[in-house]
PDB file of C-alpha atoms in Angstrom:
ATOM      1  CA  MET Q   1    -206.799  -9.869  35.415  1.00 77.00           C
ATOM      2  CA  ILE Q   2    -206.918  -6.304  36.677  1.00 84.00           C
ATOM      3  CA  ASP Q   3    -208.031  -3.626  34.229  1.00 85.00           C
ATOM      4  CA  PRO Q   4    -204.879  -1.553  33.469  1.00 85.00           C
ATOM      5  CA  THR Q   5    -206.686   1.704  34.311  1.00 87.00           C
ATOM      6  CA  SER Q   6    -207.403   0.427  37.856  1.00 87.00           C
ATOM      7  CA  LYS Q   7    -203.673  -0.092  38.407  1.00 88.00           C
ATOM      8  CA  GLU Q   8    -203.177   3.644  37.861  1.00 89.00           C
ATOM      9  CA  ASP Q   9    -205.684   4.614  40.563  1.00 90.00           C
ATOM     10  CA  PRO Q  10    -203.759   6.535  43.297  1.00 91.00           C
ATOM     11  CA  LYS Q  11    -205.565   4.672  46.113  1.00 91.00           C
ATOM     12  CA  PHE Q  12    -204.727   1.302  44.548  1.00 93.00           C
ATOM     13  CA  LYS Q  13    -201.080   2.333  44.162  1.00 93.00           C
ATOM     14  CA  GLU Q  14    -201.013   3.489  47.790  1.00 92.00           C
ATOM     15  CA  LEU Q  15    -202.498   0.173  48.973  1.00 93.00           C
ATOM     16  CA  VAL Q  16    -199.833  -1.815  47.103  1.00 94.00           C
ATOM     17  CA  LYS Q  17    -197.050   0.451  48.436  1.00 93.00           C
ATOM     18  CA  VAL Q  18    -198.259   0.240  52.055  1.00 92.00           C
ATOM     19  CA  LEU Q  19    -198.404  -3.575  51.861  1.00 94.00           C
ATOM     20  CA  ILE Q  20    -194.962  -3.883  50.218  1.00 94.00           C
ATOM     21  CA  ASP Q  21    -193.433  -1.577  52.863  1.00 93.00           C
ATOM     22  CA  TRP Q  22    -195.093  -3.589  55.625  1.00 92.00           C
ATOM     23  CA  VAL Q  23    -193.838  -6.954  54.282  1.00 94.00           C
ATOM     24  CA  ASN Q  24    -190.328  -5.519  53.963  1.00 93.00           C
ATOM     25  CA  ASP Q  25    -190.479  -4.122  57.517  1.00 90.00           C
ATOM     26  CA  VAL Q  26    -191.523  -7.507  58.912  1.00 91.00           C
ATOM     27  CA  LEU Q  27    -188.819  -9.343  56.976  1.00 91.00           C
ATOM     28  CA  VAL Q  28    -185.990  -6.835  57.443  1.00 89.00           C
ATOM     29  CA  GLU Q  29    -183.912  -9.302  59.500  1.00 88.00           C
ATOM     30  CA  GLU Q  30    -184.311 -11.973  56.824  1.00 87.00           C
ATOM     31  CA  ARG Q  31    -182.653  -9.627  54.308  1.00 86.00           C
ATOM     32  CA  ILE Q  32    -185.613 -10.136  51.992  1.00 87.00           C
ATOM     33  CA  ILE Q  33    -186.694  -7.180  49.870  1.00 91.00           C
ATOM     34  CA  VAL Q  34    -189.994  -7.412  48.015  1.00 93.00           C
ATOM     35  CA  LYS Q  35    -190.296  -5.122  45.016  1.00 94.00           C
ATOM     36  CA  GLN Q  36    -193.274  -6.560  43.137  1.00 93.00           C
ATOM     37  CA  LEU Q  37    -195.988  -8.494  44.915  1.00 92.00           C
ATOM     38  CA  GLU Q  38    -197.019 -10.884  42.146  1.00 91.00           C
ATOM     39  CA  GLU Q  39    -193.429 -11.681  41.115  1.00 93.00           C
ATOM     40  CA  ASP Q  40    -192.009 -12.064  44.628  1.00 93.00           C
ATOM     41  CA  LEU Q  41    -194.815 -13.866  46.486  1.00 92.00           C
ATOM     42  CA  TYR Q  42    -196.161 -16.436  44.042  1.00 91.00           C
ATOM     43  CA  ASP Q  43    -193.831 -19.345  44.929  1.00 89.00           C
ATOM     44  CA  GLY Q  44    -194.590 -19.357  48.677  1.00 89.00           C
ATOM     45  CA  GLN Q  45    -191.019 -18.604  49.815  1.00 90.00           C
ATOM     46  CA  VAL Q  46    -191.663 -15.035  51.040  1.00 93.00           C
ATOM     47  CA  LEU Q  47    -195.152 -15.927  52.313  1.00 94.00           C
ATOM     48  CA  GLN Q  48    -193.616 -18.712  54.408  1.00 92.00           C
ATOM     49  CA  LYS Q  49    -191.102 -16.316  56.012  1.00 93.00           C
ATOM     50  CA  LEU Q  50    -193.818 -13.693  56.535  1.00 94.00           C
ATOM     51  CA  LEU Q  51    -196.167 -16.100  58.302  1.00 92.00           C
ATOM     52  CA  GLU Q  52    -193.367 -17.568  60.431  1.00 91.00           C
ATOM     53  CA  LYS Q  53    -192.335 -14.090  61.553  1.00 91.00           C
ATOM     54  CA  LEU Q  54    -195.870 -12.802  62.211  1.00 89.00           C
ATOM     55  CA  GLY Q  55    -197.137 -15.978  63.868  1.00 86.00           C
ATOM     56  CA  ASP Q  56    -193.861 -16.738  65.650  1.00 85.00           C
ATOM     57  CA  CYS Q  57    -193.953 -20.309  64.332  1.00 86.00           C
ATOM     58  CA  LYS Q  58    -191.955 -22.654  62.107  1.00 87.00           C
ATOM     59  CA  LEU Q  59    -193.536 -24.287  59.067  1.00 85.00           C
ATOM     60  CA  ASN Q  60    -192.424 -27.735  58.004  1.00 83.00           C
ATOM     61  CA  VAL Q  61    -191.624 -27.021  54.348  1.00 80.00           C
ATOM     62  CA  ALA Q  62    -188.642 -27.352  52.014  1.00 76.00           C
ATOM     63  CA  GLU Q  63    -186.549 -24.194  52.055  1.00 72.00           C
ATOM     64  CA  VAL Q  64    -186.065 -23.694  48.307  1.00 69.00           C
ATOM     65  CA  THR Q  65    -188.048 -25.360  45.533  1.00 67.00           C
ATOM     66  CA  GLN Q  66    -187.553 -24.670  41.845  1.00 73.00           C
ATOM     67  CA  SER Q  67    -190.097 -27.039  40.296  1.00 82.00           C
ATOM     68  CA  GLU Q  68    -193.686 -25.918  39.836  1.00 85.00           C
ATOM     69  CA  ILE Q  69    -195.001 -28.979  41.722  1.00 87.00           C
ATOM     70  CA  GLY Q  70    -192.626 -28.305  44.621  1.00 85.00           C
ATOM     71  CA  GLN Q  71    -193.628 -24.644  44.730  1.00 87.00           C
ATOM     72  CA  LYS Q  72    -197.330 -25.469  44.731  1.00 88.00           C
ATOM     73  CA  GLN Q  73    -196.886 -28.041  47.504  1.00 89.00           C
ATOM     74  CA  LYS Q  74    -195.038 -25.477  49.577  1.00 89.00           C
ATOM     75  CA  LEU Q  75    -197.688 -22.854  48.837  1.00 91.00           C
ATOM     76  CA  GLN Q  76    -200.411 -25.342  49.819  1.00 91.00           C
ATOM     77  CA  THR Q  77    -198.746 -25.899  53.229  1.00 92.00           C
ATOM     78  CA  VAL Q  78    -198.310 -22.157  53.813  1.00 92.00           C
ATOM     79  CA  LEU Q  79    -201.903 -21.346  52.819  1.00 92.00           C
ATOM     80  CA  GLU Q  80    -203.290 -24.152  55.000  1.00 92.00           C
ATOM     81  CA  ALA Q  81    -201.451 -22.599  57.954  1.00 91.00           C
ATOM     82  CA  VAL Q  82    -202.951 -19.202  57.034  1.00 90.00           C
ATOM     83  CA  HIS Q  83    -206.442 -20.717  56.788  1.00 91.00           C
ATOM     84  CA  GLU Q  84    -206.117 -22.351  60.212  1.00 87.00           C
ATOM     85  CA  LEU Q  85    -205.339 -18.919  61.630  1.00 83.00           C
ATOM     86  CA  LEU Q  86    -208.015 -16.955  59.820  1.00 81.00           C
ATOM     87  CA  ARG Q  87    -210.941 -19.351  59.405  1.00 78.00           C
ATOM     88  CA  PRO Q  88    -212.009 -19.398  63.095  1.00 74.00           C
ATOM     89  CA  HIS Q  89    -212.307 -15.604  62.971  1.00 69.00           C
ATOM     90  CA  GLY Q  90    -214.791 -15.657  60.118  1.00 68.00           C
ATOM     91  CA  TRP Q  91    -212.504 -14.309  57.393  1.00 73.00           C
ATOM     92  CA  VAL Q  92    -213.722 -14.887  53.859  1.00 77.00           C
ATOM     93  CA  LEU Q  93    -210.789 -16.515  52.063  1.00 83.00           C
ATOM     94  CA  ARG Q  94    -210.606 -15.030  48.564  1.00 87.00           C
ATOM     95  CA  TRP Q  95    -207.536 -16.835  47.285  1.00 91.00           C
ATOM     96  CA  ASN Q  96    -206.247 -20.323  46.535  1.00 91.00           C
ATOM     97  CA  VAL Q  97    -203.010 -22.035  45.517  1.00 92.00           C
ATOM     98  CA  ASP Q  98    -203.620 -21.702  41.759  1.00 92.00           C
ATOM     99  CA  ALA Q  99    -204.489 -18.005  42.004  1.00 92.00           C
ATOM    100  CA  ILE Q 100    -201.409 -17.099  44.077  1.00 93.00           C
ATOM    101  CA  HIS Q 101    -199.067 -19.294  42.009  1.00 92.00           C
ATOM    102  CA  GLY Q 102    -200.632 -17.872  38.865  1.00 92.00           C
ATOM    103  CA  LYS Q 103    -199.502 -14.400  40.054  1.00 92.00           C
ATOM    104  CA  ASN Q 104    -203.069 -13.158  40.458  1.00 92.00           C
ATOM    105  CA  LEU Q 105    -202.499  -9.768  42.102  1.00 92.00           C
ATOM    106  CA  VAL Q 106    -206.066  -9.458  43.420  1.00 92.00           C
ATOM    107  CA  ALA Q 107    -205.773 -12.800  45.273  1.00 93.00           C
ATOM    108  CA  ILE Q 108    -202.341 -11.832  46.670  1.00 95.00           C
ATOM    109  CA  LEU Q 109    -203.711  -8.474  47.878  1.00 94.00           C
ATOM    110  CA  HIS Q 110    -206.705 -10.137  49.586  1.00 93.00           C
ATOM    111  CA  LEU Q 111    -204.315 -12.505  51.357  1.00 94.00           C
ATOM    112  CA  LEU Q 112    -201.962  -9.745  52.555  1.00 94.00           C
ATOM    113  CA  ILE Q 113    -204.812  -7.471  53.664  1.00 92.00           C
ATOM    114  CA  SER Q 114    -206.309 -10.318  55.730  1.00 90.00           C
ATOM    115  CA  LEU Q 115    -202.926 -11.082  57.333  1.00 91.00           C
ATOM    116  CA  ALA Q 116    -202.277  -7.395  58.062  1.00 88.00           C
ATOM    117  CA  MET Q 117    -205.669  -7.062  59.742  1.00 83.00           C
ATOM    118  CA  HIS Q 118    -205.416 -10.347  61.641  1.00 82.00           C
ATOM    119  CA  PHE Q 119    -201.998  -9.495  63.050  1.00 82.00           C
ATOM    120  CA  ARG Q 120    -202.994  -5.859  63.672  1.00 76.00           C
ATOM    121  CA  ALA Q 121    -200.176  -4.513  61.543  1.00 80.00           C
ATOM    122  CA  PRO Q 122    -199.071  -0.994  62.522  1.00 74.00           C
ATOM    123  CA  ILE Q 123    -200.122   0.384  59.142  1.00 78.00           C
ATOM    124  CA  ARG Q 124    -203.057   2.351  57.839  1.00 78.00           C
ATOM    125  CA  LEU Q 125    -204.612   0.809  54.735  1.00 83.00           C
ATOM    126  CA  PRO Q 126    -206.397   3.223  52.401  1.00 84.00           C
ATOM    127  CA  GLU Q 127    -210.158   2.703  52.754  1.00 83.00           C
ATOM    128  CA  HIS Q 128    -212.703   1.851  50.040  1.00 86.00           C
ATOM    129  CA  VAL Q 129    -210.230   0.597  47.428  1.00 90.00           C
ATOM    130  CA  SER Q 130    -211.841  -1.285  44.526  1.00 89.00           C
ATOM    131  CA  VAL Q 131    -210.477  -2.522  41.225  1.00 90.00           C
ATOM    132  CA  GLN Q 132    -212.049  -3.366  37.910  1.00 89.00           C
ATOM    133  CA  VAL Q 133    -211.299  -6.987  37.047  1.00 87.00           C
ATOM    134  CA  VAL Q 134    -211.609  -8.322  33.500  1.00 85.00           C
ATOM    135  CA  VAL Q 135    -212.953 -11.867  33.477  1.00 82.00           C
ATOM    136  CA  VAL Q 136    -212.397 -13.760  30.224  1.00 80.00           C
ATOM    137  CA  ARG Q 137    -214.291 -17.010  29.527  1.00 80.00           C
ATOM    138  CA  LYS Q 138    -214.088 -19.299  26.524  1.00 79.00           C
ATOM    139  CA  ARG Q 139    -217.470 -20.396  25.195  1.00 81.00           C
ATOM    140  CA  GLU Q 140    -217.844 -22.504  22.045  1.00 80.00           C
ATOM    141  CA  GLY Q 141    -214.392 -21.533  20.871  1.00 81.00           C
ATOM    142  CA  LEU Q 142    -215.015 -17.803  21.343  1.00 84.00           C
ATOM    143  CA  LEU Q 143    -213.595 -15.566  24.106  1.00 81.00           C
ATOM    144  CA  HIS Q 144    -216.125 -13.555  26.104  1.00 80.00           C
ATOM    145  CA  SER Q 145    -214.968 -10.882  28.558  1.00 81.00           C
ATOM    146  CA  ASN Q 146    -216.828  -8.862  31.147  1.00 84.00           C
ATOM    147  CA  HIS Q 147    -215.830  -6.400  33.854  1.00 82.00           C
ATOM    148  CA  ILE Q 148    -216.591  -6.888  37.527  1.00 85.00           C
ATOM    149  CA  THR Q 149    -215.742  -4.614  40.462  1.00 87.00           C
ATOM    150  CA  GLU Q 150    -213.677  -6.299  43.160  1.00 85.00           C
ATOM    151  CA  GLU Q 151    -213.674  -4.613  46.568  1.00 86.00           C
ATOM    152  CA  LEU Q 152    -210.263  -4.837  48.254  1.00 85.00           C
ATOM    153  CA  THR Q 153    -210.748  -2.686  51.365  1.00 83.00           C
ATOM    154  CA  THR Q 154    -213.779  -1.219  53.120  1.00 79.00           C
ATOM    155  CA  THR Q 155    -213.355   0.872  56.286  1.00 69.00           C
ATOM    156  CA  SER Q 156    -210.714   0.049  58.891  1.00 65.00           C
ATOM    157  CA  GLU Q 157    -213.387  -0.812  61.436  1.00 56.00           C
ATOM    158  CA  MET Q 158    -215.281  -3.154  59.140  1.00 58.00           C
ATOM    159  CA  MET Q 159    -212.052  -4.927  58.206  1.00 60.00           C
ATOM    160  CA  MET Q 160    -210.994  -5.243  61.809  1.00 56.00           C
ATOM    161  CA  GLY Q 161    -214.231  -7.112  62.385  1.00 50.00           C
ATOM    162  CA  ARG Q 162    -215.552  -4.489  64.770  1.00 45.00           C
ATOM    163  CA  PHE Q 163    -219.022  -4.213  63.378  1.00 40.00           C
ATOM    164  CA  GLU Q 164    -220.654  -2.798  66.481  1.00 45.00           C
ATOM    165  CA  ARG Q 165    -221.331   0.829  65.668  1.00 50.00           C
ATOM    166  CA  ASP Q 166    -221.263   3.372  68.437  1.00 56.00           C
ATOM    167  CA  ALA Q 167    -222.284   6.983  69.038  1.00 62.00           C
ATOM    168  CA  PHE Q 168    -219.186   8.271  67.247  1.00 64.00           C
ATOM    169  CA  ASP Q 169    -220.034   6.439  64.030  1.00 62.00           C
ATOM    170  CA  THR Q 170    -223.477   8.028  64.126  1.00 63.00           C
ATOM    171  CA  LEU Q 171    -222.001  11.433  64.971  1.00 64.00           C
ATOM    172  CA  PHE Q 172    -219.595  11.355  62.019  1.00 63.00           C
ATOM    173  CA  ASP Q 173    -222.197  10.016  59.590  1.00 63.00           C
ATOM    174  CA  HIS Q 174    -225.299  11.968  60.542  1.00 63.00           C
ATOM    175  CA  ALA Q 175    -224.444  14.933  62.777  1.00 69.00           C
ATOM    176  CA  PRO Q 176    -221.071  16.387  61.784  1.00 69.00           C
ATOM    177  CA  ASP Q 177    -222.319  19.792  63.001  1.00 73.00           C
ATOM    178  CA  LYS Q 178    -222.450  18.445  66.575  1.00 78.00           C
ATOM    179  CA  LEU Q 179    -218.869  17.161  66.284  1.00 79.00           C
ATOM    180  CA  SER Q 180    -217.363  20.532  67.140  1.00 81.00           C
ATOM    181  CA  VAL Q 181    -219.420  20.657  70.366  1.00 84.00           C
ATOM    182  CA  VAL Q 182    -218.094  17.242  71.440  1.00 84.00           C
ATOM    183  CA  LYS Q 183    -214.518  18.217  70.545  1.00 87.00           C
ATOM    184  CA  LYS Q 184    -214.834  21.462  72.524  1.00 88.00           C
ATOM    185  CA  SER Q 185    -216.117  19.617  75.612  1.00 88.00           C
ATOM    186  CA  LEU Q 186    -213.267  17.095  75.458  1.00 90.00           C
ATOM    187  CA  ILE Q 187    -210.640  19.837  74.979  1.00 93.00           C
ATOM    188  CA  THR Q 188    -212.042  21.701  78.003  1.00 93.00           C
ATOM    189  CA  PHE Q 189    -211.961  18.497  80.058  1.00 92.00           C
ATOM    190  CA  ALA Q 190    -208.363  17.670  79.039  1.00 94.00           C
ATOM    191  CA  ASN Q 191    -207.106  21.220  79.645  1.00 94.00           C
ATOM    192  CA  LYS Q 192    -208.710  21.401  83.089  1.00 93.00           C
ATOM    193  CA  HIS Q 193    -206.156  18.783  84.136  1.00 94.00           C
ATOM    194  CA  LEU Q 194    -203.230  19.398  81.754  1.00 94.00           C
ATOM    195  CA  ASN Q 195    -203.160  23.095  82.774  1.00 94.00           C
ATOM    196  CA  LYS Q 196    -201.826  21.925  86.163  1.00 93.00           C
ATOM    197  CA  LEU Q 197    -198.616  21.029  84.274  1.00 93.00           C
ATOM    198  CA  ASN Q 198    -198.774  24.270  82.268  1.00 95.00           C
ATOM    199  CA  LEU Q 199    -199.815  22.295  79.169  1.00 93.00           C
ATOM    200  CA  GLU Q 200    -202.564  23.305  76.763  1.00 94.00           C
ATOM    201  CA  VAL Q 201    -204.450  21.392  74.077  1.00 94.00           C
ATOM    202  CA  THR Q 202    -205.944  23.266  71.147  1.00 93.00           C
ATOM    203  CA  GLU Q 203    -206.256  20.487  68.590  1.00 90.00           C
ATOM    204  CA  LEU Q 204    -207.470  16.975  69.378  1.00 86.00           C
ATOM    205  CA  GLU Q 205    -206.366  15.329  66.140  1.00 81.00           C
ATOM    206  CA  SER Q 206    -202.658  15.935  66.455  1.00 90.00           C
ATOM    207  CA  GLN Q 207    -201.784  16.776  70.049  1.00 94.00           C
ATOM    208  CA  PHE Q 208    -202.658  13.358  71.474  1.00 94.00           C
ATOM    209  CA  ALA Q 209    -201.122  11.436  68.576  1.00 94.00           C
ATOM    210  CA  ASP Q 210    -197.703  10.883  70.166  1.00 95.00           C
ATOM    211  CA  GLY Q 211    -199.213   9.560  73.405  1.00 95.00           C
ATOM    212  CA  VAL Q 212    -197.349  11.966  75.715  1.00 96.00           C
ATOM    213  CA  TYR Q 213    -200.414  13.990  76.743  1.00 96.00           C
ATOM    214  CA  LEU Q 214    -202.450  10.780  77.147  1.00 95.00           C
ATOM    215  CA  VAL Q 215    -199.888   9.338  79.575  1.00 96.00           C
ATOM    216  CA  LEU Q 216    -199.608  12.610  81.542  1.00 95.00           C
ATOM    217  CA  LEU Q 217    -203.394  12.988  81.598  1.00 95.00           C
ATOM    218  CA  MET Q 218    -203.805   9.489  83.084  1.00 95.00           C
ATOM    219  CA  GLY Q 219    -201.311  10.377  85.826  1.00 94.00           C
ATOM    220  CA  LEU Q 220    -203.203  13.583  86.627  1.00 94.00           C
ATOM    221  CA  LEU Q 221    -206.616  11.874  86.665  1.00 93.00           C
ATOM    222  CA  GLU Q 222    -205.439   8.979  88.853  1.00 92.00           C
ATOM    223  CA  ASN Q 223    -203.244  11.277  90.945  1.00 91.00           C
ATOM    224  CA  TYR Q 224    -199.811   9.696  90.486  1.00 91.00           C
ATOM    225  CA  PHE Q 225    -196.498  10.636  88.890  1.00 92.00           C
ATOM    226  CA  VAL Q 226    -195.637   8.581  85.824  1.00 92.00           C
ATOM    227  CA  PRO Q 227    -191.880   7.764  85.887  1.00 92.00           C
ATOM    228  CA  LEU Q 228    -190.238   9.282  82.817  1.00 90.00           C
ATOM    229  CA  HIS Q 229    -188.391   6.057  81.965  1.00 92.00           C
ATOM    230  CA  ASN Q 230    -191.749   4.359  81.260  1.00 92.00           C
ATOM    231  CA  PHE Q 231    -192.441   6.381  78.135  1.00 92.00           C
ATOM    232  CA  TYR Q 232    -190.801   8.652  75.554  1.00 94.00           C
ATOM    233  CA  LEU Q 233    -191.233  12.305  76.485  1.00 93.00           C
ATOM    234  CA  THR Q 234    -190.096  13.437  73.002  1.00 94.00           C
ATOM    235  CA  PRO Q 235    -190.908  10.499  70.709  1.00 94.00           C
ATOM    236  CA  ASP Q 236    -189.438  10.849  67.249  1.00 91.00           C
ATOM    237  CA  SER Q 237    -190.495   7.616  65.542  1.00 91.00           C
ATOM    238  CA  PHE Q 238    -193.772   5.871  64.789  1.00 90.00           C
ATOM    239  CA  ASP Q 239    -192.842   2.959  67.094  1.00 91.00           C
ATOM    240  CA  GLN Q 240    -192.063   5.256  70.023  1.00 94.00           C
ATOM    241  CA  LYS Q 241    -195.423   7.003  69.618  1.00 94.00           C
ATOM    242  CA  VAL Q 242    -197.234   3.643  69.443  1.00 92.00           C
ATOM    243  CA  HIS Q 243    -195.361   2.594  72.618  1.00 94.00           C
ATOM    244  CA  ASN Q 244    -196.601   5.744  74.402  1.00 95.00           C
ATOM    245  CA  VAL Q 245    -200.240   5.327  73.369  1.00 95.00           C
ATOM    246  CA  ALA Q 246    -200.180   1.594  74.209  1.00 94.00           C
ATOM    247  CA  PHE Q 247    -198.678   2.467  77.621  1.00 94.00           C
ATOM    248  CA  ALA Q 248    -201.464   5.025  78.200  1.00 95.00           C
ATOM    249  CA  PHE Q 249    -203.995   2.274  77.337  1.00 94.00           C
ATOM    250  CA  GLU Q 250    -202.367   0.034  79.970  1.00 93.00           C
ATOM    251  CA  LEU Q 251    -202.749   2.811  82.549  1.00 93.00           C
ATOM    252  CA  MET Q 252    -206.430   3.113  81.578  1.00 93.00           C
ATOM    253  CA  LEU Q 253    -206.964  -0.629  82.110  1.00 90.00           C
ATOM    254  CA  ASP Q 254    -205.191  -0.358  85.488  1.00 91.00           C
ATOM    255  CA  GLY Q 255    -207.601   2.444  86.352  1.00 89.00           C
ATOM    256  CA  GLY Q 256    -210.567   0.152  85.741  1.00 89.00           C
ATOM    257  CA  LEU Q 257    -211.535   1.436  82.300  1.00 87.00           C
ATOM    258  CA  LYS Q 258    -212.581  -0.921  79.532  1.00 81.00           C
ATOM    259  CA  LYS Q 259    -210.049  -1.728  76.799  1.00 77.00           C
ATOM    260  CA  PRO Q 260    -210.245   1.086  74.235  1.00 79.00           C
ATOM    261  CA  LYS Q 261    -211.950   0.155  70.993  1.00 74.00           C
ATOM    262  CA  ALA Q 262    -209.253   2.021  69.074  1.00 79.00           C
ATOM    263  CA  ARG Q 263    -205.798   0.642  68.342  1.00 83.00           C
ATOM    264  CA  PRO Q 264    -202.732   2.649  69.425  1.00 88.00           C
ATOM    265  CA  GLU Q 265    -201.724   2.808  65.743  1.00 87.00           C
ATOM    266  CA  ASP Q 266    -205.033   4.512  64.866  1.00 84.00           C
ATOM    267  CA  VAL Q 267    -204.407   7.297  67.392  1.00 90.00           C
ATOM    268  CA  VAL Q 268    -200.810   7.763  66.160  1.00 91.00           C
ATOM    269  CA  ASN Q 269    -202.112   7.902  62.582  1.00 87.00           C
ATOM    270  CA  LEU Q 270    -204.245  10.939  63.520  1.00 86.00           C
ATOM    271  CA  ASP Q 271    -207.546   9.062  63.240  1.00 84.00           C
ATOM    272  CA  LEU Q 272    -209.918  11.542  64.849  1.00 84.00           C
ATOM    273  CA  LYS Q 273    -212.683   9.058  65.605  1.00 83.00           C
ATOM    274  CA  SER Q 274    -210.278   6.794  67.503  1.00 86.00           C
ATOM    275  CA  THR Q 275    -208.832   9.703  69.486  1.00 90.00           C
ATOM    276  CA  LEU Q 276    -212.323  10.940  70.392  1.00 88.00           C
ATOM    277  CA  ARG Q 277    -213.331   7.476  71.592  1.00 86.00           C
ATOM    278  CA  VAL Q 278    -210.314   7.245  73.893  1.00 91.00           C
ATOM    279  CA  LEU Q 279    -210.861  10.731  75.362  1.00 91.00           C
ATOM    280  CA  TYR Q 280    -214.599  10.238  75.739  1.00 87.00           C
ATOM    281  CA  ASN Q 281    -213.865   7.060  77.701  1.00 86.00           C
ATOM    282  CA  LEU Q 282    -211.779   9.161  80.105  1.00 90.00           C
ATOM    283  CA  PHE Q 283    -214.365  11.927  80.194  1.00 88.00           C
ATOM    284  CA  THR Q 284    -217.230   9.610  81.231  1.00 86.00           C
ATOM    285  CA  LYS Q 285    -215.214   8.211  84.139  1.00 88.00           C
ATOM    286  CA  TYR Q 286    -213.330  11.276  85.339  1.00 89.00           C
ATOM    287  CA  LYS Q 287    -215.583  14.222  84.432  1.00 86.00           C
ATOM    288  CA  ASN Q 288    -216.174  15.061  88.108  1.00 84.00           C
ATOM    289  CA  VAL Q 289    -212.522  14.778  89.142  1.00 83.00           C
ATOM    290  CA  GLU Q 290    -211.180  18.163  90.211  1.00 82.00           C
TER     291      GLU Q 290
END
């Protein structure tokens, strides 16, 4: 079980909230509202709906089961479907039927985090979240307990399975002083082109986050007009911003650039490293374009 003090950790609370909000977003059409992960997910009903929605598939299971045996059988089928999805990608599966049905919150969190990462959920999980778990064993009629630290999340990139480090990882970790030089060069490069539309960038983190400048910049670099009905010129929701950044990525692929390492959601979530990677990609190809 989780040490009660760990449950009060702000990062742990944020992780649980982000996952609950995500599950509820996915299942909004099913009129399912999850309030407590361990109470609402243990019997396999919500997990079944979640997997069917995410994987666009139909599982062959009984709709409602009240008996413990029926619930566990259903859970077994749902988890087998999850394992078939995740196992080929090298995920470590840190849950089983008994743990989920036993309302083990750590196991349920591991499962949801893996699904969110696998399906590239448009959410940002707090990084480096760990919990203290109390393990109680019975030996010779006496109870023995000890604490172990269970790591729930690492960094977004590690969890996404993108282990190949690049120059930006090194820059952030070992040469933060040189970061401002790189940012300045990229701002100069972007403004050289955006100034033609009387636009100016002063801050990389936020001004590219809604995708508008990225789309316009691609049009300027490739010398074409981007029709306004292809993107949102004044996006006011997370989804509209993600649409814009994803559209800019499509334009980059059309221009012969490699698929960006970042996800559109990372750029929208003001992740500086992701934004720098995308702009540096453009800079290396178009730095000599007038």
